[in-house]
Amino acid sequence: KQEVTQIPAALSVPEGENLVLNCSFTDSAIYNLQWFRQDPGKGLTSLLLIQSSQREQTSGRLNASLDKSSGRSTLYIAASQPGDSATYLCAVRRRSGGGADGLTFGKGTHLIIQP
Amino acid sequence: NAGVMQNPRHLVRRRGQEARLRCSPMKGHSHVYWYRQLPEEGLKFMVYLQKENIIDESGMPKERFSAEFPKEGPSILRIQQVVRGDSAAYFCASSPQGPANYGYTFGSGTRLTVV
């Protein structure tokens, strides 16, 4: 059974710092890994999608890496801003037969960027 | 191009009533997924549907919950005889056909409160 763990559960840093959020998963048989952002009371916004054959993806100040063999991904946020404050979720899309195709989510990292 | 549309945004039901949650996928998306987010919990996969077919319902509670995605119209998640423990945010996501290489797009969710 796939399990996804995100560390730390919460993080508070001053504005301008670079930071790293960690995600680990137990089963390396995945199609892809996706990082999302969730603002309080809102839905999920997709940030980055990394296919299983890829090592990293970049979008603006965000960079996500994937090491499938070790079951790890990191989300790097450069020059953090107060608007980055949100919960960041990591999810893996499992590879399986019989049509099963759901995402397995971690519980998220609650990030606060102090002005 | 509208995203994934969910309605209602908020739904209040008394114990024993029925709740109907609707999801219209993004244009061109034929795969729909429902997830539930309980307070202080991560998102959990419930069911995966294509038009007129349930592909994977391994995450659905065995009783009171059902889902459909008819040929015409939105996908419906139906909860009969709701109980307090059903209070949660229910999210719908969609992806294009041939989903393995594509990420998910999520709706803003329906927040169900059972009183």
PDB file of N, CA, C and O in Angstrom, chain A residues 31-32 34 36 38 41-44 49 51 89 93-94 99-103 105 107, chain B residues 33 35 37 42-43 45 48 55-56 91 95 99-104 106-108 111:
ATOM      1  N   TYR A  31       3.353   6.568 -11.755  1.00  0.00           N
ATOM      2  CA  TYR A  31       3.361   7.235 -13.054  1.00  0.00           C
ATOM      3  C   TYR A  31       4.012   8.602 -12.940  1.00  0.00           C
ATOM      4  O   TYR A  31       4.802   9.003 -13.769  1.00  0.00           O
ATOM      5  N   ASN A  32       3.595   9.333 -11.934  1.00  0.00           N
ATOM      6  CA  ASN A  32       4.091  10.694 -11.768  1.00  0.00           C
ATOM      7  C   ASN A  32       3.863  11.172 -10.353  1.00  0.00           C
ATOM      8  O   ASN A  32       3.212  10.489  -9.548  1.00  0.00           O
ATOM      9  N   GLN A  34       2.883  14.881  -8.211  1.00  0.00           N
ATOM     10  CA  GLN A  34       2.356  16.224  -8.427  1.00  0.00           C
ATOM     11  C   GLN A  34       2.391  16.995  -7.121  1.00  0.00           C
ATOM     12  O   GLN A  34       2.010  16.465  -6.065  1.00  0.00           O
ATOM     13  N   PHE A  36       0.879  20.283  -5.131  1.00  0.00           N
ATOM     14  CA  PHE A  36      -0.269  21.179  -5.139  1.00  0.00           C
ATOM     15  C   PHE A  36      -0.110  22.203  -4.027  1.00  0.00           C
ATOM     16  O   PHE A  36       0.579  21.987  -3.030  1.00  0.00           O
ATOM     17  N   GLN A  38      -2.727  24.449  -1.477  1.00  0.00           N
ATOM     18  CA  GLN A  38      -4.097  24.605  -1.011  1.00  0.00           C
ATOM     19  C   GLN A  38      -4.151  25.783  -0.042  1.00  0.00           C
ATOM     20  O   GLN A  38      -3.490  25.773   0.995  1.00  0.00           O
ATOM     21  N   GLY A  41      -9.671  26.900   3.066  1.00  0.00           N
ATOM     22  CA  GLY A  41     -11.033  26.897   2.570  1.00  0.00           C
ATOM     23  C   GLY A  41     -11.164  26.858   1.062  1.00  0.00           C
ATOM     24  O   GLY A  41     -12.256  27.058   0.530  1.00  0.00           O
ATOM     25  N   LYS A  42     -10.057  26.602   0.390  1.00  0.00           N
ATOM     26  CA  LYS A  42     -10.089  26.615  -1.078  1.00  0.00           C
ATOM     27  C   LYS A  42      -9.725  25.239  -1.639  1.00  0.00           C
ATOM     28  O   LYS A  42      -9.406  24.308  -0.908  1.00  0.00           O
ATOM     29  N   GLY A  43      -9.769  25.172  -2.969  1.00  0.00           N
ATOM     30  CA  GLY A  43      -9.393  23.937  -3.642  1.00  0.00           C
ATOM     31  C   GLY A  43      -7.895  23.808  -3.811  1.00  0.00           C
ATOM     32  O   GLY A  43      -7.127  24.565  -3.214  1.00  0.00           O
ATOM     33  N   LEU A  44      -7.491  22.868  -4.638  1.00  0.00           N
ATOM     34  CA  LEU A  44      -6.081  22.601  -4.868  1.00  0.00           C
ATOM     35  C   LEU A  44      -5.650  23.228  -6.183  1.00  0.00           C
ATOM     36  O   LEU A  44      -6.332  23.085  -7.198  1.00  0.00           O
ATOM     37  N   LEU A  49       4.184  19.080 -12.039  1.00  0.00           N
ATOM     38  CA  LEU A  49       3.957  17.664 -12.303  1.00  0.00           C
ATOM     39  C   LEU A  49       5.261  17.080 -12.818  1.00  0.00           C
ATOM     40  O   LEU A  49       5.837  17.603 -13.780  1.00  0.00           O
ATOM     41  N   GLN A  51       6.930  13.604 -14.262  1.00  0.00           N
ATOM     42  CA  GLN A  51       6.720  12.231 -14.724  1.00  0.00           C
ATOM     43  C   GLN A  51       7.774  11.319 -14.089  1.00  0.00           C
ATOM     44  O   GLN A  51       8.849  11.780 -13.694  1.00  0.00           O
ATOM     45  N   LEU A  89       0.873  20.272  -0.788  1.00  0.00           N
ATOM     46  CA  LEU A  89       0.547  18.847  -0.799  1.00  0.00           C
ATOM     47  C   LEU A  89       1.330  18.139  -1.905  1.00  0.00           C
ATOM     48  O   LEU A  89       1.434  18.648  -3.025  1.00  0.00           O
ATOM     49  N   ARG A  93       0.827   9.340  -8.259  1.00  0.00           N
ATOM     50  CA  ARG A  93      -0.156   8.596  -9.053  1.00  0.00           C
ATOM     51  C   ARG A  93       0.373   7.192  -9.222  1.00  0.00           C
ATOM     52  O   ARG A  93       1.412   7.004  -9.864  1.00  0.00           O
ATOM     53  N   ARG A  94      -0.333   6.244  -8.658  1.00  0.00           N
ATOM     54  CA  ARG A  94       0.204   4.907  -8.615  1.00  0.00           C
ATOM     55  C   ARG A  94       0.024   4.195  -9.942  1.00  0.00           C
ATOM     56  O   ARG A  94      -0.886   4.456 -10.708  1.00  0.00           O
ATOM     57  N   GLY A  99      -7.471  -0.726 -13.689  1.00  0.00           N
ATOM     58  CA  GLY A  99      -8.139   0.566 -13.754  1.00  0.00           C
ATOM     59  C   GLY A  99      -7.954   1.423 -12.534  1.00  0.00           C
ATOM     60  O   GLY A  99      -8.363   2.577 -12.505  1.00  0.00           O
ATOM     61  N   ALA A 100      -7.337   0.903 -11.500  1.00  0.00           N
ATOM     62  CA  ALA A 100      -7.134   1.729 -10.308  1.00  0.00           C
ATOM     63  C   ALA A 100      -6.181   2.868 -10.647  1.00  0.00           C
ATOM     64  O   ALA A 100      -5.117   2.642 -11.202  1.00  0.00           O
ATOM     65  N   ASP A 101      -6.560   4.062 -10.312  1.00  0.00           N
ATOM     66  CA  ASP A 101      -5.818   5.197 -10.853  1.00  0.00           C
ATOM     67  C   ASP A 101      -5.849   6.402  -9.938  1.00  0.00           C
ATOM     68  O   ASP A 101      -5.755   7.524 -10.384  1.00  0.00           O
ATOM     69  N   GLY A 102      -5.995   6.214  -8.660  1.00  0.00           N
ATOM     70  CA  GLY A 102      -6.125   7.348  -7.778  1.00  0.00           C
ATOM     71  C   GLY A 102      -4.799   7.921  -7.349  1.00  0.00           C
ATOM     72  O   GLY A 102      -3.751   7.283  -7.439  1.00  0.00           O
ATOM     73  N   LEU A 103      -4.839   9.157  -6.903  1.00  0.00           N
ATOM     74  CA  LEU A 103      -3.685   9.793  -6.295  1.00  0.00           C
ATOM     75  C   LEU A 103      -3.630   9.444  -4.811  1.00  0.00           C
ATOM     76  O   LEU A 103      -4.669   9.360  -4.156  1.00  0.00           O
ATOM     77  N   PHE A 105      -2.154  11.059  -1.418  1.00  0.00           N
ATOM     78  CA  PHE A 105      -1.672  12.348  -0.928  1.00  0.00           C
ATOM     79  C   PHE A 105      -0.928  12.206   0.391  1.00  0.00           C
ATOM     80  O   PHE A 105      -1.258  11.351   1.223  1.00  0.00           O
ATOM     81  N   LYS A 107      -0.087  14.455   3.968  1.00  0.00           N
ATOM     82  CA  LYS A 107      -0.944  15.317   4.773  1.00  0.00           C
ATOM     83  C   LYS A 107      -0.588  16.789   4.618  1.00  0.00           C
ATOM     84  O   LYS A 107      -1.306  17.655   5.131  1.00  0.00           O
TER      85      LYS A 107
ATOM     86  N   TYR B  33     -12.596  12.090 -10.808  1.00  0.00           N
ATOM     87  CA  TYR B  33     -12.182  11.456  -9.559  1.00  0.00           C
ATOM     88  C   TYR B  33     -12.781  12.255  -8.398  1.00  0.00           C
ATOM     89  O   TYR B  33     -12.808  13.491  -8.451  1.00  0.00           O
ATOM     90  N   TYR B  35     -12.496  12.934  -4.215  1.00  0.00           N
ATOM     91  CA  TYR B  35     -11.661  12.806  -3.033  1.00  0.00           C
ATOM     92  C   TYR B  35     -12.374  13.443  -1.849  1.00  0.00           C
ATOM     93  O   TYR B  35     -13.159  14.383  -2.005  1.00  0.00           O
ATOM     94  N   GLN B  37     -11.692  15.137   2.052  1.00  0.00           N
ATOM     95  CA  GLN B  37     -10.709  15.670   2.991  1.00  0.00           C
ATOM     96  C   GLN B  37     -11.411  15.900   4.324  1.00  0.00           C
ATOM     97  O   GLN B  37     -12.208  16.832   4.478  1.00  0.00           O
ATOM     98  N   GLY B  42      -5.488  14.088   5.500  1.00  0.00           N
ATOM     99  CA  GLY B  42      -5.135  14.290   4.108  1.00  0.00           C
ATOM    100  C   GLY B  42      -6.293  13.945   3.193  1.00  0.00           C
ATOM    101  O   GLY B  42      -7.315  13.422   3.622  1.00  0.00           O
ATOM    102  N   LEU B  43      -6.129  14.262   1.929  1.00  0.00           N
ATOM    103  CA  LEU B  43      -7.151  13.892   0.952  1.00  0.00           C
ATOM    104  C   LEU B  43      -7.107  12.398   0.689  1.00  0.00           C
ATOM    105  O   LEU B  43      -6.031  11.816   0.506  1.00  0.00           O
ATOM    106  N   PHE B  45      -8.640   9.240  -1.703  1.00  0.00           N
ATOM    107  CA  PHE B  45      -9.312   8.856  -2.930  1.00  0.00           C
ATOM    108  C   PHE B  45     -10.609   8.110  -2.619  1.00  0.00           C
ATOM    109  O   PHE B  45     -10.653   7.272  -1.722  1.00  0.00           O
ATOM    110  N   TYR B  48     -13.225   6.662  -9.018  1.00  0.00           N
ATOM    111  CA  TYR B  48     -12.746   7.096 -10.337  1.00  0.00           C
ATOM    112  C   TYR B  48     -13.786   6.656 -11.360  1.00  0.00           C
ATOM    113  O   TYR B  48     -14.169   5.492 -11.407  1.00  0.00           O
ATOM    114  N   ILE B  55     -14.840   3.067 -12.707  1.00  0.00           N
ATOM    115  CA  ILE B  55     -13.613   2.325 -12.984  1.00  0.00           C
ATOM    116  C   ILE B  55     -13.011   1.769 -11.689  1.00  0.00           C
ATOM    117  O   ILE B  55     -12.548   0.648 -11.645  1.00  0.00           O
ATOM    118  N   ASP B  56     -13.020   2.575 -10.644  1.00  0.00           N
ATOM    119  CA  ASP B  56     -12.412   2.157  -9.383  1.00  0.00           C
ATOM    120  C   ASP B  56     -13.158   2.839  -8.249  1.00  0.00           C
ATOM    121  O   ASP B  56     -13.152   4.062  -8.169  1.00  0.00           O
ATOM    122  N   PHE B  91     -13.747  16.938  -2.869  1.00  0.00           N
ATOM    123  CA  PHE B  91     -13.128  17.534  -4.050  1.00  0.00           C
ATOM    124  C   PHE B  91     -13.283  16.608  -5.246  1.00  0.00           C
ATOM    125  O   PHE B  91     -13.161  15.391  -5.141  1.00  0.00           O
ATOM    126  N   SER B  95      -9.163  14.644 -15.515  1.00  0.00           N
ATOM    127  CA  SER B  95      -7.963  14.561 -16.348  1.00  0.00           C
ATOM    128  C   SER B  95      -8.396  14.135 -17.747  1.00  0.00           C
ATOM    129  O   SER B  95      -9.480  13.590 -17.938  1.00  0.00           O
ATOM    130  N   PRO B  99      -4.837   8.911 -19.204  1.00  0.00           N
ATOM    131  CA  PRO B  99      -4.440   9.803 -18.106  1.00  0.00           C
ATOM    132  C   PRO B  99      -3.049   9.604 -17.558  1.00  0.00           C
ATOM    133  O   PRO B  99      -2.591  10.426 -16.793  1.00  0.00           O
ATOM    134  N   ALA B 100      -2.362   8.560 -17.935  1.00  0.00           N
ATOM    135  CA  ALA B 100      -1.159   8.232 -17.194  1.00  0.00           C
ATOM    136  C   ALA B 100      -0.149   9.367 -17.162  1.00  0.00           C
ATOM    137  O   ALA B 100       0.515   9.584 -16.161  1.00  0.00           O
ATOM    138  N   ASN B 101      -0.021  10.109 -18.242  1.00  0.00           N
ATOM    139  CA  ASN B 101       0.996  11.147 -18.279  1.00  0.00           C
ATOM    140  C   ASN B 101       0.486  12.520 -17.905  1.00  0.00           C
ATOM    141  O   ASN B 101       1.236  13.487 -17.908  1.00  0.00           O
ATOM    142  N   TYR B 102      -0.791  12.626 -17.570  1.00  0.00           N
ATOM    143  CA  TYR B 102      -1.360  13.924 -17.293  1.00  0.00           C
ATOM    144  C   TYR B 102      -1.582  14.111 -15.809  1.00  0.00           C
ATOM    145  O   TYR B 102      -1.817  13.179 -15.066  1.00  0.00           O
ATOM    146  N   GLY B 103      -1.505  15.365 -15.405  1.00  0.00           N
ATOM    147  CA  GLY B 103      -1.839  15.686 -14.032  1.00  0.00           C
ATOM    148  C   GLY B 103      -3.326  15.870 -13.881  1.00  0.00           C
ATOM    149  O   GLY B 103      -4.089  15.795 -14.828  1.00  0.00           O
ATOM    150  N   TYR B 104      -3.725  16.090 -12.649  1.00  0.00           N
ATOM    151  CA  TYR B 104      -5.115  16.294 -12.315  1.00  0.00           C
ATOM    152  C   TYR B 104      -5.397  17.783 -12.182  1.00  0.00           C
ATOM    153  O   TYR B 104      -4.553  18.538 -11.718  1.00  0.00           O
ATOM    154  N   PHE B 106      -8.132  20.092 -10.139  1.00  0.00           N
ATOM    155  CA  PHE B 106      -9.124  19.986  -9.068  1.00  0.00           C
ATOM    156  C   PHE B 106     -10.108  21.140  -9.097  1.00  0.00           C
ATOM    157  O   PHE B 106      -9.769  22.271  -9.492  1.00  0.00           O
ATOM    158  N   GLY B 107     -11.320  20.850  -8.648  1.00  0.00           N
ATOM    159  CA  GLY B 107     -12.309  21.890  -8.397  1.00  0.00           C
ATOM    160  C   GLY B 107     -12.096  22.512  -7.031  1.00  0.00           C
ATOM    161  O   GLY B 107     -11.193  22.120  -6.287  1.00  0.00           O
ATOM    162  N   SER B 108     -12.922  23.481  -6.707  1.00  0.00           N
ATOM    163  CA  SER B 108     -12.787  24.211  -5.441  1.00  0.00           C
ATOM    164  C   SER B 108     -13.413  23.481  -4.262  1.00  0.00           C
ATOM    165  O   SER B 108     -13.258  23.910  -3.125  1.00  0.00           O
ATOM    166  N   ARG B 111     -18.049  21.860   0.605  1.00  0.00           N
ATOM    167  CA  ARG B 111     -17.892  21.649   2.044  1.00  0.00           C
ATOM    168  C   ARG B 111     -19.231  21.256   2.638  1.00  0.00           C
ATOM    169  O   ARG B 111     -20.149  22.064   2.671  1.00  0.00           O
TER     170      ARG B 111
END
